[in-house]
Amino acid sequence: MSDLRSTGRTPVSVIGTGLMGSALARTFLTAGHPTTVWNRTPGRTGALVAEGARDAAGASEAITASGLVIVCVRDYDAVHDVLDPARTALTGRVLVNLTSGSSEQARAMARWATESHATYLDGAIMQTPPHVGARETAILYSGEESAFTVHRDALMELGGASTYLGTDAGIASLYDVALLGIMWGTLNSFMHAVALVGSANVDATTFLPFATAFHAATGSFMAKYAHDIDVGEFVAEDASLETHLPPVEHLLEESRALGIDAAIPSFTRALLHEAMTAGHAKDSYARIVDHFRPAR
Amino acid sequence: MSDLRSTGRTPVSVIGTGLMGSALARTFLTAGHPTTVWNRTPGRTGALVAEGARDAAGASEAITASGLVIVCVRDYDAVHDVLDPARTALTGRVLVNLTSGSSEQARAMARWATESHATYLDGAIMQTPPHVGARETAILYSGEESAFTVHRDALMELGGASTYLGTDAGIASLYDVALLGIMWGTLNSFMHAVALVGSANVDATTFLPFATAFHAATGSFMAKYAHDIDVGEFVAEDASLETHLPPVEHLLEESRALGIDAAIPSFTRALLHEAMTAGHAKDSYARIVDHFRPAR
């Protein structure tokens, strides 16, 4: 079937049918939305059409087909390559851009969309394609609130844990990379830790329950430190920066003695030294945020 | 009262009454253990004596007073300063060393203790002094198993979540710095993240629930990666190393554009490049462990 039947669900168009775009389109189809798809490189929509999607002949046709237009392509250059020629079709449409990029690219896109008389919402999908459509999947949105409010039901089909963050279109991108950064920082340290205990023939799975328990405890420290940062008071309830220094040096020396890259503890020691030199030896670890504040 | 009354509890001696040593001695006293204390620098045991501890005249007297001897001082040099002159008293005693140090220092101490006819157990206290004695506090022990088995009840008074890790006396120290390293790696990335979203005037506490949720998800990835590492197979179920690269570059560029130190994502990118150059582009993130394996 390739006709658009009336299902009472918002018609949607998905531009870009790579792995992620296809997962989005398939989720809409499964939920009963009349779904139109288009991909710049031809021949990539066959499977979706077989599942009930309508294949548009071009970007303008895809945009015209639905009030809600999703674009999910490789990068922002690709967004412009597909949308610029179809700009006039965007008038009155809600454009939801799920392409990965920087906060500045998202803000520039929001301006471009507004000038095109479209309502713009930017989004960051915090999961891989197989998880699109799951109740626990989060897509973070920012931009024009009305776009989220009007199309809330359709957008929540894509990820049940999705959230609207605010009117600044760049915020979703910022959250995206900031959250991923916490993940990489944690995983890199975990790999370092596994190598350390591995030197004493301890398996990663033997070490895992200890790592998991300590990881969970670290999550609770984040709440205290977030409070410290917001109020600008860095009371060390448990361990002050000067208390952290000796064990950081133990980790550094232990790593070096074992021939394990000490770049991570070396960086941590430099952060402690910097903050202590600035007179914050008695402060909580939250004081480290100063190092990451933008240079002005 | 300064006499040792029979309470049915193991008599213990605590050498070193700094912040941590005092917390240990106080916990034993509260639990009803006849407790003897000694500190190299005089005048630091008054409060404990007032609470019922016996004040020894020297290290030998402290060691002779109890079958279970705890030492908790600044570092391993201090351990030798206090124990070397009292070495002959150690014969037949269980020596539990809770001083922080490297795995090699712990192993050397174990050899020294064995040569002194003492039974040696090394321990790492995974908490700050105010938490000593709590049910959820963990002290990690390694060394002679009989020492842990015989004095299990007394040692569990110090921390209800304590564990014996194995006969290698160095393992407790390794776990200690490895676990703390995961904490610092996570917290540094959290501070970076807070600075990123802060550039868009997002408070740390506003960002916190997102960070906490993503942090918890990262904990679940660790289980999959520990398995990959142990079996030596790095099947990328969700995201391969080459899939991680573009968002790492986004984080790097976003940080630089905002004037935020990009050292952490720069390091992550180097790890990805190294593994991809080695032919592991399609592998799971667990492959990063190779970078931290000791150079042989």
Coordinates of C-alpha atoms in Angstrom, one line a residue:
Chain A
M1 CA 0.0 0.0 0.0
S2 CA 1.4 3.4 -0.9
D3 CA -1.7 5.6 -0.4
L4 CA -2.1 7.9 2.5
R5 CA -5.1 6.7 4.5
S6 CA -6.7 8.8 7.1
T7 CA -5.7 7.4 10.4
G8 CA -6.3 10.5 12.6
R9 CA -2.5 10.7 13.1
T10 CA -0.5 13.7 12.0
P11 CA 1.0 13.2 8.5
V12 CA 4.8 13.4 8.7
S13 CA 7.6 13.7 6.2
V14 CA 11.1 12.3 6.9
I15 CA 13.9 13.7 4.8
G16 CA 17.0 11.5 4.9
T17 CA 16.6 7.8 5.1
G18 CA 19.9 6.7 6.3
L19 CA 20.0 4.3 9.3
M20 CA 18.6 6.9 11.7
G21 CA 16.1 8.5 9.3
S22 CA 14.8 5.1 8.4
A23 CA 14.3 4.2 12.1
L24 CA 12.4 7.4 12.5
A25 CA 10.2 6.8 9.5
R26 CA 9.5 3.2 10.4
T27 CA 8.5 4.3 13.9
F28 CA 6.0 6.8 12.5
L29 CA 4.6 4.1 10.1
T30 CA 4.2 1.6 12.9
A31 CA 2.4 4.2 15.0
G32 CA 0.0 4.8 12.1
H33 CA 1.2 8.1 10.8
P34 CA 0.8 8.8 7.1
T35 CA 4.5 9.0 6.3
T36 CA 6.2 10.5 3.3
V37 CA 10.0 9.9 2.8
W38 CA 12.6 11.4 0.6
N39 CA 16.4 10.7 0.3
R40 CA 18.8 12.8 -1.8
T41 CA 20.7 9.7 -3.0
P42 CA 18.0 7.7 -4.8
G43 CA 17.2 4.0 -4.2
R44 CA 17.3 4.2 -0.4
T45 CA 13.6 4.4 0.3
G46 CA 12.4 1.0 -1.1
A47 CA 12.1 -0.8 2.2
L48 CA 10.1 2.0 3.7
V49 CA 7.8 2.2 0.7
A50 CA 7.2 -1.5 1.0
E51 CA 6.2 -0.9 4.6
G52 CA 3.6 1.8 3.6
A53 CA 5.6 5.0 3.2
R54 CA 4.9 7.4 0.3
D55 CA 8.0 8.1 -1.7
A56 CA 8.3 11.8 -2.6
A57 CA 9.8 12.9 -5.9
G58 CA 11.8 15.7 -4.3
A59 CA 12.4 17.7 -1.1
S60 CA 9.7 20.2 -2.0
E61 CA 7.1 17.5 -2.5
A62 CA 8.1 15.8 0.8
I63 CA 7.8 19.1 2.6
T64 CA 4.4 20.0 1.0
A65 CA 3.0 16.5 1.9
S66 CA 3.0 17.1 5.7
G67 CA 2.7 19.8 8.3
L68 CA 5.5 18.1 10.3
V69 CA 8.8 17.8 8.5
I70 CA 11.7 15.9 10.0
V71 CA 15.2 16.2 8.6
C72 CA 17.9 13.8 9.7
V73 CA 20.9 13.8 7.4
R74 CA 24.7 13.5 7.8
D75 CA 25.6 17.1 8.8
Y76 CA 24.4 20.7 8.5
D77 CA 26.0 21.0 5.0
A78 CA 23.7 18.2 3.9
V79 CA 20.7 19.9 5.6
H80 CA 21.3 23.0 3.5
D81 CA 22.0 20.9 0.3
V82 CA 18.5 19.3 0.6
L83 CA 16.5 22.2 2.1
D84 CA 17.9 25.3 0.3
P85 CA 16.4 24.4 -3.1
A86 CA 13.0 23.7 -1.4
R87 CA 13.0 26.7 0.8
T88 CA 9.7 28.2 -0.4
A89 CA 7.9 25.0 0.4
L90 CA 8.7 25.4 4.1
T91 CA 6.3 28.3 4.6
G92 CA 3.9 27.4 7.4
R93 CA 5.6 24.0 8.1
V94 CA 7.1 22.8 11.4
L95 CA 10.7 21.8 10.7
V96 CA 12.3 19.4 13.2
N97 CA 16.0 19.0 12.5
L98 CA 17.4 15.9 14.1
T99 CA 20.8 16.2 12.4
S100 CA 23.9 16.3 14.7
G101 CA 25.8 19.5 14.8
S102 CA 27.0 22.3 17.0
S103 CA 24.9 24.7 19.0
E104 CA 25.9 27.6 16.7
Q105 CA 24.8 25.6 13.6
A106 CA 21.5 24.9 15.3
R107 CA 21.0 28.6 16.1
A108 CA 21.9 29.6 12.5
M109 CA 19.5 27.0 11.2
A110 CA 16.7 28.4 13.5
R111 CA 17.3 31.9 12.0
W112 CA 17.2 30.5 8.5
A113 CA 14.0 28.5 9.2
T114 CA 12.3 31.6 10.7
E115 CA 13.3 33.6 7.6
S116 CA 11.8 30.8 5.6
H117 CA 8.5 31.2 7.5
A118 CA 8.8 27.8 9.1
T119 CA 8.6 26.9 12.8
Y120 CA 11.9 25.4 13.9
L121 CA 12.7 22.8 16.5
D122 CA 16.1 21.3 16.9
G123 CA 16.6 17.9 18.4
A124 CA 19.4 15.5 19.6
I125 CA 18.6 11.8 19.6
M126 CA 20.4 10.3 22.7
Q127 CA 20.3 6.8 21.3
T128 CA 21.3 4.6 18.4
P129 CA 18.8 3.7 15.6
P130 CA 17.7 0.4 17.0
H131 CA 16.4 2.2 20.1
V132 CA 14.3 4.8 18.3
G133 CA 10.6 4.4 19.3
A134 CA 11.4 2.9 22.7
R135 CA 9.7 4.2 25.8
E136 CA 13.0 4.9 27.5
T137 CA 14.6 6.6 24.5
A138 CA 15.3 10.3 25.0
I139 CA 15.3 12.9 22.2
L140 CA 16.2 16.4 23.5
Y141 CA 14.4 19.3 21.8
S142 CA 14.9 23.0 21.9
G143 CA 13.6 25.9 19.8
E144 CA 10.1 27.1 19.2
E145 CA 7.9 25.7 22.0
S146 CA 4.7 25.7 19.9
A147 CA 6.4 23.2 17.6
F148 CA 6.9 20.8 20.5
T149 CA 3.5 21.4 22.0
V150 CA 1.5 21.0 18.8
H151 CA 3.4 17.8 17.7
R152 CA 4.1 16.4 21.1
D153 CA 2.2 13.1 20.5
A154 CA 4.0 12.4 17.2
L155 CA 7.4 13.4 18.6
M156 CA 7.0 11.2 21.7
E157 CA 6.4 8.2 19.4
L158 CA 10.1 8.5 18.5
G159 CA 11.3 8.3 22.1
G160 CA 9.1 8.2 25.2
A161 CA 11.6 9.9 27.5
S162 CA 11.9 13.0 25.2
T163 CA 12.0 16.5 26.7
Y164 CA 11.7 20.0 25.5
L165 CA 14.6 22.1 27.0
G166 CA 13.9 25.7 26.0
T167 CA 13.6 28.3 23.3
D168 CA 17.3 28.5 22.5
A169 CA 17.6 26.2 19.5
G170 CA 21.3 25.5 20.4
I171 CA 20.6 23.9 23.8
A172 CA 19.7 20.4 22.6
S173 CA 23.1 20.2 20.8
L174 CA 24.9 21.4 23.9
Y175 CA 23.2 18.9 26.1
D176 CA 24.0 16.2 23.6
V177 CA 27.7 16.7 23.5
A178 CA 27.9 17.5 27.2
L179 CA 26.2 14.2 28.2
L180 CA 28.2 12.2 25.7
G181 CA 31.3 13.8 27.2
I182 CA 30.4 12.5 30.6
M183 CA 30.0 9.1 29.1
W184 CA 33.4 9.1 27.3
G185 CA 35.2 10.5 30.4
T186 CA 33.7 7.8 32.5
L187 CA 34.4 5.0 30.1
N188 CA 38.0 6.1 29.5
S189 CA 38.7 6.0 33.2
F190 CA 36.9 2.7 33.4
M191 CA 39.3 1.3 30.8
H192 CA 42.2 2.7 32.7
A193 CA 40.9 1.1 35.9
V194 CA 40.4 -2.3 34.2
A195 CA 44.0 -2.2 32.9
L196 CA 45.2 -1.4 36.5
V197 CA 43.5 -4.3 38.2
G198 CA 44.3 -6.4 35.1
S199 CA 48.0 -6.0 36.0
A200 CA 47.2 -8.2 39.1
N201 CA 45.3 -10.7 36.9
V202 CA 41.9 -9.4 38.0
D203 CA 39.2 -9.9 35.3
A204 CA 37.1 -6.9 34.2
T205 CA 34.0 -8.8 35.2
T206 CA 35.4 -9.5 38.7
F207 CA 36.1 -5.8 39.0
L208 CA 32.8 -4.7 37.5
P209 CA 30.5 -4.9 40.6
F210 CA 33.0 -2.6 42.5
A211 CA 33.2 -0.2 39.6
T212 CA 29.4 -0.2 39.3
A213 CA 28.9 0.5 43.0
F214 CA 31.5 3.3 43.0
H215 CA 30.2 4.7 39.8
A216 CA 26.7 5.0 41.3
A217 CA 28.2 6.7 44.4
T218 CA 29.9 9.2 42.1
G219 CA 26.4 10.0 40.6
S220 CA 25.3 11.1 44.0
F221 CA 28.3 13.4 44.4
M222 CA 27.3 15.2 41.2
A223 CA 24.1 16.5 43.0
K224 CA 26.1 18.1 45.8
Y225 CA 28.6 19.6 43.3
A226 CA 25.8 21.0 41.0
H227 CA 24.4 22.8 44.1
D228 CA 27.9 24.1 45.0
I229 CA 28.4 25.5 41.5
D230 CA 25.0 27.2 41.3
V231 CA 25.3 28.9 44.7
G232 CA 29.0 29.7 44.2
E233 CA 29.9 28.1 47.6
F234 CA 32.3 25.2 47.6
V235 CA 32.1 23.8 51.1
A236 CA 34.0 20.5 51.3
E237 CA 31.8 18.3 53.4
D238 CA 33.8 15.2 52.8
A239 CA 37.0 15.6 50.9
S240 CA 38.7 19.0 50.0
L241 CA 40.9 19.5 47.0
E242 CA 44.0 19.0 49.1
T243 CA 42.6 15.7 50.4
H244 CA 42.1 14.5 46.8
L245 CA 45.7 15.3 45.8
P246 CA 47.6 12.4 47.5
P247 CA 45.4 9.6 46.1
V248 CA 45.6 11.2 42.7
E249 CA 49.3 11.0 43.0
H250 CA 49.1 7.4 44.0
L251 CA 47.1 6.7 40.9
L252 CA 49.6 8.5 38.8
E253 CA 52.6 6.7 40.3
E254 CA 50.9 3.3 40.2
S255 CA 50.0 3.8 36.5
R256 CA 53.6 4.8 35.7
A257 CA 55.1 2.0 37.7
L258 CA 52.9 -0.5 35.7
G259 CA 53.6 1.1 32.3
I260 CA 50.0 2.3 32.0
D261 CA 49.3 5.7 30.3
A262 CA 49.0 8.2 33.1
A263 CA 47.4 11.0 31.0
I264 CA 44.1 11.0 32.9
P265 CA 45.5 11.2 36.5
S266 CA 48.1 13.6 35.2
F267 CA 45.3 15.9 34.0
T268 CA 43.5 15.5 37.3
R269 CA 46.6 16.5 39.2
A270 CA 47.1 19.5 37.1
L271 CA 43.4 20.6 37.8
L272 CA 44.0 20.2 41.5
H273 CA 47.3 22.1 41.4
E274 CA 45.7 24.9 39.5
A275 CA 42.8 25.3 41.9
M276 CA 45.0 24.9 45.0
T277 CA 47.4 27.6 43.6
A278 CA 44.4 29.8 43.1
G279 CA 43.7 29.5 46.9
H280 CA 41.0 26.9 46.8
A281 CA 42.8 24.0 48.6
K282 CA 40.0 23.7 51.2
D283 CA 37.1 23.8 48.7
S284 CA 35.0 20.9 47.4
Y285 CA 35.8 19.2 44.1
A286 CA 33.1 21.3 42.5
R287 CA 35.7 24.1 42.4
I288 CA 37.3 22.3 39.4
V289 CA 34.5 23.8 37.3
D290 CA 36.4 27.1 37.2
H291 CA 39.0 25.5 35.0
F292 CA 36.3 24.8 32.4
R293 CA 34.6 28.2 32.5
P294 CA 35.0 29.9 29.1
A295 CA 37.9 32.3 28.8
R296 CA 36.5 35.7 28.4
Chain B
M1 CA 37.8 4.5 82.7
S2 CA 41.1 3.3 81.3
D3 CA 41.0 -0.4 82.2
L4 CA 40.3 -3.2 79.7
R5 CA 37.2 -4.9 80.8
S6 CA 36.2 -8.2 79.3
T7 CA 33.4 -7.6 76.8
G8 CA 33.8 -10.8 74.8
R9 CA 35.0 -8.6 71.9
T10 CA 38.4 -9.0 70.3
P11 CA 40.9 -6.6 71.9
V12 CA 42.3 -4.3 69.2
S13 CA 45.2 -1.8 69.0
V14 CA 45.1 1.2 66.7
I15 CA 48.5 2.7 65.8
G16 CA 48.1 6.2 64.4
T17 CA 45.4 8.5 65.8
G18 CA 45.0 11.1 63.1
L19 CA 41.6 11.8 61.7
M20 CA 41.2 8.4 60.2
G21 CA 42.9 6.4 62.9
S22 CA 40.7 8.1 65.5
A23 CA 37.6 7.3 63.6
L24 CA 38.7 3.6 63.5
A25 CA 39.5 3.5 67.3
R26 CA 36.2 5.3 68.2
T27 CA 34.2 2.8 66.1
F28 CA 35.9 -0.1 68.0
L29 CA 35.2 1.6 71.3
T30 CA 31.6 2.1 70.4
A31 CA 31.2 -1.5 69.5
G32 CA 32.7 -2.6 72.8
H33 CA 36.1 -3.7 71.8
P34 CA 38.9 -3.3 74.4
T35 CA 40.9 -0.7 72.4
T36 CA 44.5 0.4 72.8
V37 CA 45.8 3.4 71.0
W38 CA 49.2 4.8 70.3
N39 CA 50.4 7.8 68.2
R40 CA 54.0 8.7 67.4
T41 CA 53.4 12.4 68.0
P42 CA 52.4 12.6 71.7
G43 CA 49.3 14.4 72.9
R44 CA 46.9 13.1 70.2
T45 CA 45.1 10.3 72.1
G46 CA 43.5 12.3 74.9
A47 CA 40.0 12.3 73.4
L48 CA 40.1 8.6 72.8
V49 CA 41.3 7.8 76.3
A50 CA 38.5 9.9 77.7
E51 CA 36.2 7.7 75.7
G52 CA 37.6 4.5 77.1
A53 CA 40.8 3.7 75.1
R54 CA 44.0 2.5 76.8
D55 CA 47.0 4.7 75.9
A56 CA 50.1 2.6 75.2
A57 CA 53.5 3.9 76.1
G58 CA 55.0 2.9 72.7
A59 CA 54.4 0.9 69.6
S60 CA 55.7 -2.4 71.2
E61 CA 53.3 -2.0 74.1
A62 CA 50.4 -1.2 71.7
I63 CA 51.2 -4.3 69.6
T64 CA 51.6 -6.6 72.6
A65 CA 48.2 -5.4 74.0
S66 CA 46.1 -7.0 71.2
G67 CA 46.0 -9.9 68.8
L68 CA 44.6 -7.6 66.1
V69 CA 46.8 -4.6 65.3
I70 CA 45.6 -1.8 63.0
V71 CA 48.1 0.7 61.6
C72 CA 46.8 3.8 59.8
V73 CA 49.3 6.6 59.4
R74 CA 50.3 9.1 56.7
D75 CA 52.3 6.9 54.3
Y76 CA 54.4 3.8 54.2
D77 CA 57.5 5.6 55.4
A78 CA 55.6 6.4 58.5
V79 CA 54.5 2.8 58.8
H80 CA 58.2 1.7 58.9
D81 CA 59.1 4.6 61.3
V82 CA 56.5 3.3 63.8
L83 CA 56.8 -0.5 63.3
D84 CA 60.5 -1.1 62.6
P85 CA 61.6 -0.4 66.2
A86 CA 58.8 -2.7 67.5
R87 CA 59.3 -5.5 65.0
T88 CA 59.9 -8.3 67.5
A89 CA 56.6 -7.6 69.2
L90 CA 54.7 -8.5 65.9
T91 CA 55.4 -12.2 66.2
G92 CA 52.0 -14.0 66.2
R93 CA 50.0 -10.8 65.7
V94 CA 47.6 -10.0 62.9
L95 CA 48.7 -6.7 61.3
V96 CA 46.1 -4.8 59.3
N97 CA 47.6 -1.9 57.4
L98 CA 45.0 0.7 56.4
T99 CA 47.6 3.2 55.3
S100 CA 47.3 4.5 51.7
G101 CA 50.0 3.5 49.3
S102 CA 50.9 1.7 46.1
S103 CA 50.3 -2.0 45.4
E104 CA 54.1 -2.6 45.4
Q105 CA 54.4 -0.9 48.8
A106 CA 51.6 -3.2 50.1
R107 CA 53.3 -6.3 48.7
A108 CA 56.7 -5.3 50.2
M109 CA 55.0 -4.7 53.5
A110 CA 53.4 -8.1 53.3
R111 CA 56.9 -9.7 52.9
W112 CA 58.2 -7.6 55.7
A113 CA 55.3 -8.7 58.0
T114 CA 55.7 -12.4 57.1
E115 CA 59.4 -12.1 57.9
S116 CA 58.4 -10.6 61.2
H117 CA 56.1 -13.7 61.9
A118 CA 53.0 -11.6 61.7
T119 CA 49.9 -12.3 59.6
Y120 CA 49.4 -9.4 57.1
L121 CA 46.3 -7.9 55.7
D122 CA 46.3 -4.7 53.6
G123 CA 43.2 -2.5 53.4
A124 CA 41.9 0.5 51.5
I125 CA 39.2 2.6 53.2
M126 CA 36.9 3.7 50.4
Q127 CA 35.4 6.5 52.4
T128 CA 36.2 9.6 54.5
P129 CA 36.6 9.5 58.4
P130 CA 33.0 10.5 59.2
H131 CA 31.7 7.5 57.3
V132 CA 33.9 4.9 59.2
G133 CA 31.6 2.4 61.0
A134 CA 28.6 2.9 58.7
R135 CA 26.8 -0.1 57.2
E136 CA 27.3 1.1 53.6
T137 CA 31.1 1.9 54.1
A138 CA 33.4 -0.4 52.2
I139 CA 37.0 -1.2 53.2
L140 CA 38.7 -3.4 50.6
Y141 CA 41.1 -6.0 52.0
S142 CA 43.7 -8.2 50.5
G143 CA 46.5 -10.4 51.8
E144 CA 46.3 -13.4 54.1
E145 CA 42.8 -14.8 54.1
S146 CA 43.0 -16.2 57.6
A147 CA 43.5 -12.7 59.0
F148 CA 40.2 -11.6 57.4
T149 CA 38.3 -14.8 58.4
V150 CA 39.4 -14.8 62.0
H151 CA 38.8 -11.0 62.6
R152 CA 35.8 -10.6 60.2
D153 CA 33.4 -9.5 62.9
A154 CA 35.8 -6.8 64.2
L155 CA 36.7 -5.6 60.7
M156 CA 33.1 -5.4 59.5
E157 CA 32.4 -3.0 62.4
L158 CA 34.6 -0.5 60.5
G159 CA 32.5 -0.7 57.4
G160 CA 29.6 -3.0 56.7
A161 CA 30.2 -3.2 53.0
S162 CA 33.8 -4.4 53.3
T163 CA 35.1 -7.2 51.2
Y164 CA 38.1 -9.5 51.0
L165 CA 39.6 -9.5 47.5
G166 CA 42.3 -12.1 47.5
T167 CA 45.7 -13.2 48.7
D168 CA 47.7 -10.7 46.7
A169 CA 48.3 -7.9 49.3
G170 CA 48.6 -5.3 46.5
I171 CA 45.1 -5.8 45.1
A172 CA 43.3 -3.6 47.7
S173 CA 45.5 -0.6 46.8
L174 CA 45.0 -1.3 43.0
Y175 CA 41.2 -1.3 43.4
D176 CA 41.4 1.8 45.5
V177 CA 43.1 4.0 42.9
A178 CA 41.3 2.4 40.0
L179 CA 37.9 3.2 41.6
L180 CA 38.9 6.7 42.5
G181 CA 40.2 7.2 39.0
I182 CA 36.7 6.4 37.6
M183 CA 35.3 9.0 40.0
W184 CA 37.7 11.7 39.0
G185 CA 37.3 10.9 35.3
T186 CA 33.6 11.2 35.6
L187 CA 33.6 14.3 37.7
N188 CA 36.1 16.1 35.4
S189 CA 33.8 15.4 32.5
F190 CA 30.8 16.5 34.5
M191 CA 32.5 19.9 35.2
H192 CA 33.3 20.2 31.5
A193 CA 29.6 19.4 30.7
V194 CA 28.4 22.0 33.3
A195 CA 30.6 24.6 31.7
L196 CA 29.2 23.8 28.2
V197 CA 25.6 24.1 29.1
G198 CA 26.4 27.0 31.4
S199 CA 27.5 28.9 28.2
A200 CA 23.7 28.9 27.3
N201 CA 22.8 30.0 30.9
V202 CA 21.7 26.6 32.0
D203 CA 22.2 26.0 35.7
A204 CA 24.1 23.0 36.9
T205 CA 21.0 21.8 38.9
T206 CA 18.8 22.2 35.8
F207 CA 21.3 20.0 33.9
L208 CA 21.7 17.5 36.8
P209 CA 18.8 15.2 36.2
F210 CA 19.9 14.7 32.6
A211 CA 23.5 14.1 33.7
T212 CA 22.4 11.7 36.3
A213 CA 20.2 9.7 33.9
F214 CA 23.0 9.5 31.3
H215 CA 25.5 8.6 34.0
A216 CA 23.4 5.7 35.1
A217 CA 23.1 4.5 31.5
T218 CA 26.9 4.6 31.2
G219 CA 27.1 2.3 34.2
S220 CA 25.1 -0.3 32.2
F221 CA 27.5 0.0 29.3
M222 CA 30.4 -0.9 31.6
A223 CA 28.9 -4.4 32.1
K224 CA 28.8 -5.1 28.3
Y225 CA 32.4 -3.7 27.9
A226 CA 33.8 -5.8 30.8
H227 CA 32.4 -8.9 29.1
D228 CA 34.0 -7.8 25.7
I229 CA 37.4 -7.3 27.4
D230 CA 37.4 -10.6 29.2
V231 CA 36.4 -12.7 26.2
G232 CA 38.6 -10.6 23.9
E233 CA 35.7 -10.0 21.4
F234 CA 34.6 -6.5 20.7
V235 CA 31.3 -6.7 18.9
A236 CA 29.8 -3.3 18.5
E237 CA 26.1 -3.9 19.3
D238 CA 25.2 -0.2 19.4
A239 CA 27.9 2.2 18.4
S240 CA 31.3 1.3 16.9
L241 CA 34.4 3.3 17.4
E242 CA 33.9 5.0 14.0
T243 CA 30.4 6.0 15.1
H244 CA 31.8 7.6 18.2
L245 CA 34.2 9.8 16.3
P246 CA 31.9 12.4 14.8
P247 CA 30.2 13.3 18.1
V248 CA 33.6 13.4 19.8
E249 CA 34.6 15.9 17.2
H250 CA 31.5 17.9 17.8
L251 CA 32.3 18.1 21.5
L252 CA 35.8 19.1 20.7
E253 CA 34.8 21.9 18.2
E254 CA 31.9 23.1 20.5
S255 CA 34.4 23.4 23.4
R256 CA 36.9 25.3 21.4
A257 CA 34.3 27.6 19.9
L258 CA 33.1 28.4 23.5
G259 CA 36.7 28.9 24.8
I260 CA 36.4 25.8 27.1
D261 CA 39.4 23.6 27.6
A262 CA 39.1 20.7 25.1
A263 CA 41.8 18.5 26.7
I264 CA 39.3 15.7 27.6
P265 CA 37.6 15.3 24.1
S266 CA 41.0 15.8 22.5
F267 CA 42.3 12.8 24.5
T268 CA 39.2 10.8 23.6
R269 CA 39.6 11.6 19.9
A270 CA 43.3 10.5 20.1
L271 CA 42.1 7.2 21.6
L272 CA 39.6 6.6 18.8
H273 CA 42.2 7.5 16.1
E274 CA 44.7 5.1 17.6
A275 CA 42.3 2.2 17.8
M276 CA 40.9 2.9 14.3
T277 CA 44.4 3.1 12.9
A278 CA 45.1 -0.3 14.4
G279 CA 42.1 -1.6 12.4
H280 CA 39.4 -1.6 15.0
A281 CA 37.0 1.0 13.6
K282 CA 34.1 -1.5 13.7
D283 CA 34.8 -2.6 17.3
S284 CA 32.9 -1.6 20.5
Y285 CA 34.3 1.1 22.7
A286 CA 35.8 -1.6 25.0
R287 CA 38.6 -1.8 22.4
I288 CA 40.0 1.4 24.0
V289 CA 41.3 -0.8 26.8
D290 CA 44.2 -1.7 24.5
H291 CA 45.6 1.8 24.9
F292 CA 45.8 1.3 28.7
R293 CA 47.4 -2.1 28.7
P294 CA 50.9 -2.0 30.2
A295 CA 53.7 -1.6 27.7
R296 CA 55.7 -4.9 27.8

